[in-house]
Amino acid sequence: MKWGLLCGIIAIVALIFVYEWPKISSNMHKEKVAFIVFSVIACLLAGLLIFFPDIPGPTMWVETVYKPLGKLLEHP
């Protein structure tokens, strides 16, 4: 089941890639690299969320980083 979801996500990313790639002109190298990098990152994150759904979200990371700072800023 999980592998099917991953294959579906890869297929959707591939369809997006096939649809959008010709629209990026050949002299836009940085845009092509950015498109590839963001597509790969999105695919990896989706795969991680399929196999490990209990991964803490971005708000948990921010809270972990800034909680000690908040305690320091509280008045004694």
PDB file of N, CA, C and O in Angstrom:
ATOM      1  N   MET A   1       0.826  -1.195   0.000  1.00  0.00           N
ATOM      2  CA  MET A   1       0.000   0.000   0.000  1.00  0.00           C
ATOM      3  C   MET A   1       0.869   1.257   0.000  1.00  0.00           C
ATOM      4  O   MET A   1       0.638   2.170  -0.776  1.00  0.00           O
ATOM      5  N   LYS A   2       1.856   1.290   0.901  1.00  0.00           N
ATOM      6  CA  LYS A   2       2.705   2.475   0.985  1.00  0.00           C
ATOM      7  C   LYS A   2       3.540   2.641  -0.278  1.00  0.00           C
ATOM      8  O   LYS A   2       3.776   3.764  -0.721  1.00  0.00           O
ATOM      9  N   TRP A   3       3.986   1.517  -0.824  1.00  0.00           N
ATOM     10  CA  TRP A   3       4.786   1.607  -2.039  1.00  0.00           C
ATOM     11  C   TRP A   3       3.941   2.090  -3.213  1.00  0.00           C
ATOM     12  O   TRP A   3       4.429   2.791  -4.104  1.00  0.00           O
ATOM     13  N   GLY A   4       2.669   1.722  -3.224  1.00  0.00           N
ATOM     14  CA  GLY A   4       1.768   2.210  -4.262  1.00  0.00           C
ATOM     15  C   GLY A   4       1.567   3.711  -4.173  1.00  0.00           C
ATOM     16  O   GLY A   4       1.523   4.410  -5.196  1.00  0.00           O
ATOM     17  N   LEU A   5       1.423   4.219  -2.939  1.00  0.00           N
ATOM     18  CA  LEU A   5       1.304   5.665  -2.752  1.00  0.00           C
ATOM     19  C   LEU A   5       2.565   6.383  -3.229  1.00  0.00           C
ATOM     20  O   LEU A   5       2.492   7.436  -3.870  1.00  0.00           O
ATOM     21  N   LEU A   6       3.720   5.806  -2.896  1.00  0.00           N
ATOM     22  CA  LEU A   6       4.979   6.414  -3.327  1.00  0.00           C
ATOM     23  C   LEU A   6       5.087   6.417  -4.844  1.00  0.00           C
ATOM     24  O   LEU A   6       5.499   7.418  -5.443  1.00  0.00           O
ATOM     25  N   CYS A   7       4.694   5.322  -5.486  1.00  0.00           N
ATOM     26  CA  CYS A   7       4.718   5.274  -6.948  1.00  0.00           C
ATOM     27  C   CYS A   7       3.744   6.291  -7.539  1.00  0.00           C
ATOM     28  O   CYS A   7       4.043   6.918  -8.566  1.00  0.00           O
ATOM     29  N   GLY A   8       2.592   6.472  -6.905  1.00  0.00           N
ATOM     30  CA  GLY A   8       1.638   7.474  -7.363  1.00  0.00           C
ATOM     31  C   GLY A   8       2.195   8.881  -7.264  1.00  0.00           C
ATOM     32  O   GLY A   8       2.008   9.702  -8.174  1.00  0.00           O
ATOM     33  N   ILE A   9       2.868   9.172  -6.167  1.00  0.00           N
ATOM     34  CA  ILE A   9       3.473  10.499  -6.004  1.00  0.00           C
ATOM     35  C   ILE A   9       4.569  10.721  -7.033  1.00  0.00           C
ATOM     36  O   ILE A   9       4.663  11.793  -7.637  1.00  0.00           O
ATOM     37  N   ILE A  10       5.371   9.692  -7.264  1.00  0.00           N
ATOM     38  CA  ILE A  10       6.427   9.812  -8.269  1.00  0.00           C
ATOM     39  C   ILE A  10       5.807  10.034  -9.652  1.00  0.00           C
ATOM     40  O   ILE A  10       6.311  10.839 -10.444  1.00  0.00           O
ATOM     41  N   ALA A  11       4.706   9.356  -9.946  1.00  0.00           N
ATOM     42  CA  ALA A  11       4.038   9.532 -11.232  1.00  0.00           C
ATOM     43  C   ALA A  11       3.495  10.951 -11.370  1.00  0.00           C
ATOM     44  O   ALA A  11       3.602  11.564 -12.439  1.00  0.00           O
ATOM     45  N   ILE A  12       2.912  11.483 -10.305  1.00  0.00           N
ATOM     46  CA  ILE A  12       2.380  12.847 -10.357  1.00  0.00           C
ATOM     47  C   ILE A  12       3.506  13.858 -10.550  1.00  0.00           C
ATOM     48  O   ILE A  12       3.388  14.791 -11.359  1.00  0.00           O
ATOM     49  N   VAL A  13       4.606  13.675  -9.838  1.00  0.00           N
ATOM     50  CA  VAL A  13       5.755  14.575 -10.000  1.00  0.00           C
ATOM     51  C   VAL A  13       6.308  14.466 -11.421  1.00  0.00           C
ATOM     52  O   VAL A  13       6.679  15.475 -12.036  1.00  0.00           O
ATOM     53  N   ALA A  14       6.329  13.260 -11.961  1.00  0.00           N
ATOM     54  CA  ALA A  14       6.803  13.077 -13.336  1.00  0.00           C
ATOM     55  C   ALA A  14       5.884  13.774 -14.331  1.00  0.00           C
ATOM     56  O   ALA A  14       6.357  14.404 -15.295  1.00  0.00           O
ATOM     57  N   LEU A  15       4.569  13.687 -14.111  1.00  0.00           N
ATOM     58  CA  LEU A  15       3.624  14.377 -14.999  1.00  0.00           C
ATOM     59  C   LEU A  15       3.796  15.896 -14.920  1.00  0.00           C
ATOM     60  O   LEU A  15       3.760  16.581 -15.951  1.00  0.00           O
ATOM     61  N   ILE A  16       3.986  16.407 -13.714  1.00  0.00           N
ATOM     62  CA  ILE A  16       4.238  17.841 -13.557  1.00  0.00           C
ATOM     63  C   ILE A  16       5.524  18.225 -14.279  1.00  0.00           C
ATOM     64  O   ILE A  16       5.600  19.252 -14.964  1.00  0.00           O
ATOM     65  N   PHE A  17       6.538  17.378 -14.134  1.00  0.00           N
ATOM     66  CA  PHE A  17       7.823  17.631 -14.783  1.00  0.00           C
ATOM     67  C   PHE A  17       7.667  17.656 -16.304  1.00  0.00           C
ATOM     68  O   PHE A  17       8.162  18.562 -16.975  1.00  0.00           O
ATOM     69  N   VAL A  18       6.952  16.674 -16.853  1.00  0.00           N
ATOM     70  CA  VAL A  18       6.759  16.601 -18.303  1.00  0.00           C
ATOM     71  C   VAL A  18       5.949  17.793 -18.809  1.00  0.00           C
ATOM     72  O   VAL A  18       6.214  18.320 -19.897  1.00  0.00           O
ATOM     73  N   TYR A  19       4.992  18.251 -18.019  1.00  0.00           N
ATOM     74  CA  TYR A  19       4.156  19.379 -18.427  1.00  0.00           C
ATOM     75  C   TYR A  19       4.907  20.711 -18.342  1.00  0.00           C
ATOM     76  O   TYR A  19       4.782  21.566 -19.220  1.00  0.00           O
ATOM     77  N   GLU A  20       5.694  20.901 -17.295  1.00  0.00           N
ATOM     78  CA  GLU A  20       6.324  22.200 -17.057  1.00  0.00           C
ATOM     79  C   GLU A  20       7.683  22.359 -17.731  1.00  0.00           C
ATOM     80  O   GLU A  20       8.094  23.477 -18.042  1.00  0.00           O
ATOM     81  N   TRP A  21       8.431  21.283 -17.921  1.00  0.00           N
ATOM     82  CA  TRP A  21       9.797  21.379 -18.437  1.00  0.00           C
ATOM     83  C   TRP A  21       9.874  22.073 -19.794  1.00  0.00           C
ATOM     84  O   TRP A  21      10.743  22.934 -19.995  1.00  0.00           O
ATOM     85  N   PRO A  22       9.004  21.758 -20.753  1.00  0.00           N
ATOM     86  CA  PRO A  22       9.103  22.453 -22.051  1.00  0.00           C
ATOM     87  C   PRO A  22       8.796  23.949 -21.963  1.00  0.00           C
ATOM     88  O   PRO A  22       9.217  24.712 -22.829  1.00  0.00           O
ATOM     89  N   LYS A  23       8.081  24.372 -20.942  1.00  0.00           N
ATOM     90  CA  LYS A  23       7.741  25.788 -20.804  1.00  0.00           C
ATOM     91  C   LYS A  23       8.917  26.626 -20.317  1.00  0.00           C
ATOM     92  O   LYS A  23       8.898  27.840 -20.437  1.00  0.00           O
ATOM     93  N   ILE A  24       9.917  25.972 -19.735  1.00  0.00           N
ATOM     94  CA  ILE A  24      11.112  26.687 -19.284  1.00  0.00           C
ATOM     95  C   ILE A  24      12.057  26.769 -20.472  1.00  0.00           C
ATOM     96  O   ILE A  24      12.466  25.747 -21.026  1.00  0.00           O
ATOM     97  N   SER A  25      12.410  27.983 -20.866  1.00  0.00           N
ATOM     98  CA  SER A  25      13.251  28.134 -22.059  1.00  0.00           C
ATOM     99  C   SER A  25      14.653  27.579 -21.805  1.00  0.00           C
ATOM    100  O   SER A  25      15.100  27.451 -20.673  1.00  0.00           O
ATOM    101  N   SER A  26      15.321  27.257 -22.889  1.00  0.00           N
ATOM    102  CA  SER A  26      16.609  26.555 -22.790  1.00  0.00           C
ATOM    103  C   SER A  26      17.721  27.414 -22.186  1.00  0.00           C
ATOM    104  O   SER A  26      18.711  26.875 -21.705  1.00  0.00           O
ATOM    105  N   ASN A  27      17.588  28.734 -22.195  1.00  0.00           N
ATOM    106  CA  ASN A  27      18.646  29.573 -21.635  1.00  0.00           C
ATOM    107  C   ASN A  27      18.414  29.900 -20.157  1.00  0.00           C
ATOM    108  O   ASN A  27      19.162  30.656 -19.570  1.00  0.00           O
ATOM    109  N   MET A  28      17.397  29.324 -19.551  1.00  0.00           N
ATOM    110  CA  MET A  28      17.100  29.576 -18.136  1.00  0.00           C
ATOM    111  C   MET A  28      17.652  28.425 -17.289  1.00  0.00           C
ATOM    112  O   MET A  28      16.903  27.623 -16.737  1.00  0.00           O
ATOM    113  N   HIS A  29      18.971  28.364 -17.164  1.00  0.00           N
ATOM    114  CA  HIS A  29      19.621  27.246 -16.489  1.00  0.00           C
ATOM    115  C   HIS A  29      19.338  27.231 -14.990  1.00  0.00           C
ATOM    116  O   HIS A  29      19.087  26.169 -14.413  1.00  0.00           O
ATOM    117  N   LYS A  30      19.375  28.389 -14.351  1.00  0.00           N
ATOM    118  CA  LYS A  30      19.133  28.443 -12.909  1.00  0.00           C
ATOM    119  C   LYS A  30      17.706  28.018 -12.573  1.00  0.00           C
ATOM    120  O   LYS A  30      17.478  27.344 -11.571  1.00  0.00           O
ATOM    121  N   GLU A  31      16.773  28.407 -13.409  1.00  0.00           N
ATOM    122  CA  GLU A  31      15.383  28.033 -13.177  1.00  0.00           C
ATOM    123  C   GLU A  31      15.185  26.532 -13.330  1.00  0.00           C
ATOM    124  O   GLU A  31      14.426  25.914 -12.581  1.00  0.00           O
ATOM    125  N   LYS A  32      15.868  25.936 -14.291  1.00  0.00           N
ATOM    126  CA  LYS A  32      15.781  24.492 -14.485  1.00  0.00           C
ATOM    127  C   LYS A  32      16.368  23.743 -13.294  1.00  0.00           C
ATOM    128  O   LYS A  32      15.788  22.758 -12.830  1.00  0.00           O
ATOM    129  N   VAL A  33      17.493  24.221 -12.792  1.00  0.00           N
ATOM    130  CA  VAL A  33      18.112  23.585 -11.624  1.00  0.00           C
ATOM    131  C   VAL A  33      17.199  23.717 -10.406  1.00  0.00           C
ATOM    132  O   VAL A  33      16.986  22.753  -9.667  1.00  0.00           O
ATOM    133  N   ALA A  34      16.633  24.903 -10.222  1.00  0.00           N
ATOM    134  CA  ALA A  34      15.727  25.111  -9.092  1.00  0.00           C
ATOM    135  C   ALA A  34      14.495  24.215  -9.212  1.00  0.00           C
ATOM    136  O   ALA A  34      14.032  23.639  -8.222  1.00  0.00           O
ATOM    137  N   PHE A  35      13.958  24.076 -10.407  1.00  0.00           N
ATOM    138  CA  PHE A  35      12.795  23.220 -10.633  1.00  0.00           C
ATOM    139  C   PHE A  35      13.116  21.772 -10.287  1.00  0.00           C
ATOM    140  O   PHE A  35      12.327  21.085  -9.620  1.00  0.00           O
ATOM    141  N   ILE A  36      14.265  21.296 -10.709  1.00  0.00           N
ATOM    142  CA  ILE A  36      14.674  19.920 -10.407  1.00  0.00           C
ATOM    143  C   ILE A  36      14.871  19.733  -8.908  1.00  0.00           C
ATOM    144  O   ILE A  36      14.389  18.764  -8.316  1.00  0.00           O
ATOM    145  N   VAL A  37      15.564  20.674  -8.272  1.00  0.00           N
ATOM    146  CA  VAL A  37      15.843  20.554  -6.835  1.00  0.00           C
ATOM    147  C   VAL A  37      14.549  20.556  -6.026  1.00  0.00           C
ATOM    148  O   VAL A  37      14.354  19.703  -5.147  1.00  0.00           O
ATOM    149  N   PHE A  38      13.648  21.482  -6.320  1.00  0.00           N
ATOM    150  CA  PHE A  38      12.393  21.541  -5.567  1.00  0.00           C
ATOM    151  C   PHE A  38      11.514  20.320  -5.832  1.00  0.00           C
ATOM    152  O   PHE A  38      10.827  19.839  -4.930  1.00  0.00           O
ATOM    153  N   SER A  39      11.545  19.803  -7.039  1.00  0.00           N
ATOM    154  CA  SER A  39      10.773  18.600  -7.340  1.00  0.00           C
ATOM    155  C   SER A  39      11.303  17.400  -6.568  1.00  0.00           C
ATOM    156  O   SER A  39      10.527  16.608  -6.016  1.00  0.00           O
ATOM    157  N   VAL A  40      12.609  17.253  -6.515  1.00  0.00           N
ATOM    158  CA  VAL A  40      13.212  16.139  -5.774  1.00  0.00           C
ATOM    159  C   VAL A  40      12.940  16.276  -4.283  1.00  0.00           C
ATOM    160  O   VAL A  40      12.589  15.298  -3.606  1.00  0.00           O
ATOM    161  N   ILE A  41      13.093  17.482  -3.744  1.00  0.00           N
ATOM    162  CA  ILE A  41      12.829  17.693  -2.317  1.00  0.00           C
ATOM    163  C   ILE A  41      11.376  17.386  -1.981  1.00  0.00           C
ATOM    164  O   ILE A  41      11.094  16.720  -0.985  1.00  0.00           O
ATOM    165  N   ALA A  42      10.451  17.838  -2.819  1.00  0.00           N
ATOM    166  CA  ALA A  42       9.032  17.568  -2.584  1.00  0.00           C
ATOM    167  C   ALA A  42       8.746  16.071  -2.625  1.00  0.00           C
ATOM    168  O   ALA A  42       7.991  15.547  -1.791  1.00  0.00           O
ATOM    169  N   CYS A  43       9.351  15.373  -3.563  1.00  0.00           N
ATOM    170  CA  CYS A  43       9.147  13.932  -3.679  1.00  0.00           C
ATOM    171  C   CYS A  43       9.722  13.210  -2.457  1.00  0.00           C
ATOM    172  O   CYS A  43       9.100  12.288  -1.914  1.00  0.00           O
ATOM    173  N   LEU A  44      10.886  13.614  -1.999  1.00  0.00           N
ATOM    174  CA  LEU A  44      11.491  13.004  -0.812  1.00  0.00           C
ATOM    175  C   LEU A  44      10.661  13.265   0.441  1.00  0.00           C
ATOM    176  O   LEU A  44      10.452  12.357   1.261  1.00  0.00           O
ATOM    177  N   LEU A  45      10.197  14.486   0.611  1.00  0.00           N
ATOM    178  CA  LEU A  45       9.366  14.801   1.774  1.00  0.00           C
ATOM    179  C   LEU A  45       8.055  14.023   1.758  1.00  0.00           C
ATOM    180  O   LEU A  45       7.597  13.539   2.796  1.00  0.00           O
ATOM    181  N   ALA A  46       7.448  13.892   0.588  1.00  0.00           N
ATOM    182  CA  ALA A  46       6.209  13.117   0.487  1.00  0.00           C
ATOM    183  C   ALA A  46       6.475  11.658   0.837  1.00  0.00           C
ATOM    184  O   ALA A  46       5.684  11.026   1.544  1.00  0.00           O
ATOM    185  N   GLY A  47       7.577  11.118   0.361  1.00  0.00           N
ATOM    186  CA  GLY A  47       7.931   9.738   0.690  1.00  0.00           C
ATOM    187  C   GLY A  47       8.185   9.551   2.172  1.00  0.00           C
ATOM    188  O   GLY A  47       7.752   8.559   2.773  1.00  0.00           O
ATOM    189  N   LEU A  48       8.870  10.498   2.785  1.00  0.00           N
ATOM    190  CA  LEU A  48       9.101  10.421   4.230  1.00  0.00           C
ATOM    191  C   LEU A  48       7.796  10.460   5.008  1.00  0.00           C
ATOM    192  O   LEU A  48       7.617   9.732   5.986  1.00  0.00           O
ATOM    193  N   LEU A  49       6.875  11.313   4.582  1.00  0.00           N
ATOM    194  CA  LEU A  49       5.592  11.401   5.276  1.00  0.00           C
ATOM    195  C   LEU A  49       4.744  10.143   5.091  1.00  0.00           C
ATOM    196  O   LEU A  49       3.941   9.807   5.955  1.00  0.00           O
ATOM    197  N   ILE A  50       4.921   9.449   3.978  1.00  0.00           N
ATOM    198  CA  ILE A  50       4.188   8.199   3.784  1.00  0.00           C
ATOM    199  C   ILE A  50       4.718   7.123   4.726  1.00  0.00           C
ATOM    200  O   ILE A  50       3.954   6.418   5.375  1.00  0.00           O
ATOM    201  N   PHE A  51       6.038   6.986   4.801  1.00  0.00           N
ATOM    202  CA  PHE A  51       6.620   5.908   5.591  1.00  0.00           C
ATOM    203  C   PHE A  51       6.761   6.256   7.073  1.00  0.00           C
ATOM    204  O   PHE A  51       6.784   5.363   7.913  1.00  0.00           O
ATOM    205  N   PHE A  52       6.880   7.537   7.405  1.00  0.00           N
ATOM    206  CA  PHE A  52       7.013   7.978   8.797  1.00  0.00           C
ATOM    207  C   PHE A  52       6.030   9.125   9.052  1.00  0.00           C
ATOM    208  O   PHE A  52       6.421  10.290   9.110  1.00  0.00           O
ATOM    209  N   PRO A  53       4.753   8.818   9.232  1.00  0.00           N
ATOM    210  CA  PRO A  53       3.758   9.888   9.364  1.00  0.00           C
ATOM    211  C   PRO A  53       3.846  10.672  10.668  1.00  0.00           C
ATOM    212  O   PRO A  53       3.254  11.741  10.786  1.00  0.00           O
ATOM    213  N   ASP A  54       4.588  10.195  11.649  1.00  0.00           N
ATOM    214  CA  ASP A  54       4.688  10.881  12.931  1.00  0.00           C
ATOM    215  C   ASP A  54       5.879  11.835  13.011  1.00  0.00           C
ATOM    216  O   ASP A  54       6.264  12.258  14.104  1.00  0.00           O
ATOM    217  N   ILE A  55       6.466  12.174  11.875  1.00  0.00           N
ATOM    218  CA  ILE A  55       7.576  13.130  11.862  1.00  0.00           C
ATOM    219  C   ILE A  55       7.044  14.475  12.350  1.00  0.00           C
ATOM    220  O   ILE A  55       5.996  14.936  11.905  1.00  0.00           O
ATOM    221  N   PRO A  56       7.756  15.129  13.277  1.00  0.00           N
ATOM    222  CA  PRO A  56       7.282  16.434  13.737  1.00  0.00           C
ATOM    223  C   PRO A  56       7.303  17.460  12.607  1.00  0.00           C
ATOM    224  O   PRO A  56       8.195  17.459  11.764  1.00  0.00           O
ATOM    225  N   GLY A  57       6.313  18.323  12.617  1.00  0.00           N
ATOM    226  CA  GLY A  57       6.189  19.346  11.581  1.00  0.00           C
ATOM    227  C   GLY A  57       7.086  20.539  11.847  1.00  0.00           C
ATOM    228  O   GLY A  57       7.816  20.593  12.845  1.00  0.00           O
ATOM    229  N   PRO A  58       7.043  21.512  10.979  1.00  0.00           N
ATOM    230  CA  PRO A  58       7.887  22.695  11.118  1.00  0.00           C
ATOM    231  C   PRO A  58       7.617  23.473  12.405  1.00  0.00           C
ATOM    232  O   PRO A  58       8.543  24.033  12.991  1.00  0.00           O
ATOM    233  N   THR A  59       6.375  23.509  12.863  1.00  0.00           N
ATOM    234  CA  THR A  59       6.087  24.257  14.086  1.00  0.00           C
ATOM    235  C   THR A  59       6.747  23.606  15.296  1.00  0.00           C
ATOM    236  O   THR A  59       7.148  24.306  16.223  1.00  0.00           O
ATOM    237  N   MET A  60       6.851  22.299  15.280  1.00  0.00           N
ATOM    238  CA  MET A  60       7.531  21.611  16.383  1.00  0.00           C
ATOM    239  C   MET A  60       9.020  21.951  16.396  1.00  0.00           C
ATOM    240  O   MET A  60       9.616  22.115  17.455  1.00  0.00           O
ATOM    241  N   TRP A  61       9.619  22.052  15.203  1.00  0.00           N
ATOM    242  CA  TRP A  61      11.037  22.407  15.134  1.00  0.00           C
ATOM    243  C   TRP A  61      11.252  23.835  15.647  1.00  0.00           C
ATOM    244  O   TRP A  61      12.193  24.101  16.396  1.00  0.00           O
ATOM    245  N   VAL A  62      10.390  24.751  15.236  1.00  0.00           N
ATOM    246  CA  VAL A  62      10.511  26.139  15.680  1.00  0.00           C
ATOM    247  C   VAL A  62      10.329  26.220  17.186  1.00  0.00           C
ATOM    248  O   VAL A  62      11.070  26.931  17.886  1.00  0.00           O
ATOM    249  N   GLU A  63       9.354  25.499  17.709  1.00  0.00           N
ATOM    250  CA  GLU A  63       9.121  25.506  19.148  1.00  0.00           C
ATOM    251  C   GLU A  63      10.330  24.944  19.900  1.00  0.00           C
ATOM    252  O   GLU A  63      10.733  25.490  20.932  1.00  0.00           O
ATOM    253  N   THR A  64      10.929  23.896  19.383  1.00  0.00           N
ATOM    254  CA  THR A  64      12.098  23.304  20.021  1.00  0.00           C
ATOM    255  C   THR A  64      13.275  24.277  20.037  1.00  0.00           C
ATOM    256  O   THR A  64      14.009  24.363  21.023  1.00  0.00           O
ATOM    257  N   VAL A  65      13.437  25.013  18.968  1.00  0.00           N
ATOM    258  CA  VAL A  65      14.565  25.944  18.872  1.00  0.00           C
ATOM    259  C   VAL A  65      14.347  27.173  19.748  1.00  0.00           C
ATOM    260  O   VAL A  65      15.253  27.616  20.459  1.00  0.00           O
ATOM    261  N   TYR A  66      13.131  27.730  19.743  1.00  0.00           N
ATOM    262  CA  TYR A  66      12.897  29.004  20.403  1.00  0.00           C
ATOM    263  C   TYR A  66      12.349  28.896  21.824  1.00  0.00           C
ATOM    264  O   TYR A  66      12.240  29.910  22.508  1.00  0.00           O
ATOM    265  N   LYS A  67      12.018  27.718  22.292  1.00  0.00           N
ATOM    266  CA  LYS A  67      11.494  27.584  23.645  1.00  0.00           C
ATOM    267  C   LYS A  67      12.527  28.013  24.702  1.00  0.00           C
ATOM    268  O   LYS A  67      12.185  28.751  25.626  1.00  0.00           O
ATOM    269  N   PRO A  68      13.787  27.595  24.577  1.00  0.00           N
ATOM    270  CA  PRO A  68      14.772  28.083  25.550  1.00  0.00           C
ATOM    271  C   PRO A  68      14.951  29.604  25.501  1.00  0.00           C
ATOM    272  O   PRO A  68      15.134  30.250  26.535  1.00  0.00           O
ATOM    273  N   LEU A  69      14.871  30.170  24.315  1.00  0.00           N
ATOM    274  CA  LEU A  69      14.995  31.622  24.181  1.00  0.00           C
ATOM    275  C   LEU A  69      13.817  32.320  24.857  1.00  0.00           C
ATOM    276  O   LEU A  69      13.995  33.338  25.523  1.00  0.00           O
ATOM    277  N   GLY A  70      12.633  31.761  24.723  1.00  0.00           N
ATOM    278  CA  GLY A  70      11.452  32.326  25.375  1.00  0.00           C
ATOM    279  C   GLY A  70      11.574  32.296  26.881  1.00  0.00           C
ATOM    280  O   GLY A  70      11.154  33.224  27.573  1.00  0.00           O
ATOM    281  N   LYS A  71      12.159  31.232  27.426  1.00  0.00           N
ATOM    282  CA  LYS A  71      12.341  31.137  28.864  1.00  0.00           C
ATOM    283  C   LYS A  71      13.350  32.168  29.351  1.00  0.00           C
ATOM    284  O   LYS A  71      13.220  32.705  30.432  1.00  0.00           O
ATOM    285  N   LEU A  72      14.359  32.456  28.538  1.00  0.00           N
ATOM    286  CA  LEU A  72      15.348  33.465  28.912  1.00  0.00           C
ATOM    287  C   LEU A  72      14.746  34.859  28.902  1.00  0.00           C
ATOM    288  O   LEU A  72      15.122  35.719  29.719  1.00  0.00           O
ATOM    289  N   LEU A  73      13.791  35.117  28.014  1.00  0.00           N
ATOM    290  CA  LEU A  73      13.214  36.436  27.879  1.00  0.00           C
ATOM    291  C   LEU A  73      12.092  36.702  28.893  1.00  0.00           C
ATOM    292  O   LEU A  73      11.676  37.845  29.048  1.00  0.00           O
ATOM    293  N   GLU A  74      11.593  35.657  29.544  1.00  0.00           N
ATOM    294  CA  GLU A  74      10.554  35.851  30.554  1.00  0.00           C
ATOM    295  C   GLU A  74      11.124  36.630  31.746  1.00  0.00           C
ATOM    296  O   GLU A  74      12.291  36.477  32.100  1.00  0.00           O
ATOM    297  N   HIS A  75      10.316  37.463  32.338  1.00  0.00           N
ATOM    298  CA  HIS A  75      10.781  38.238  33.481  1.00  0.00           C
ATOM    299  C   HIS A  75      10.889  37.341  34.724  1.00  0.00           C
ATOM    300  O   HIS A  75      10.046  36.473  34.953  1.00  0.00           O
ATOM    301  N   PRO A  76      11.916  37.562  35.533  1.00  0.00           N
ATOM    302  CA  PRO A  76      12.160  36.685  36.699  1.00  0.00           C
ATOM    303  C   PRO A  76      11.182  36.840  37.803  1.00  0.00           C
ATOM    304  O   PRO A  76      10.412  37.468  38.151  1.00  0.00           O
TER     305      PRO A  76
END
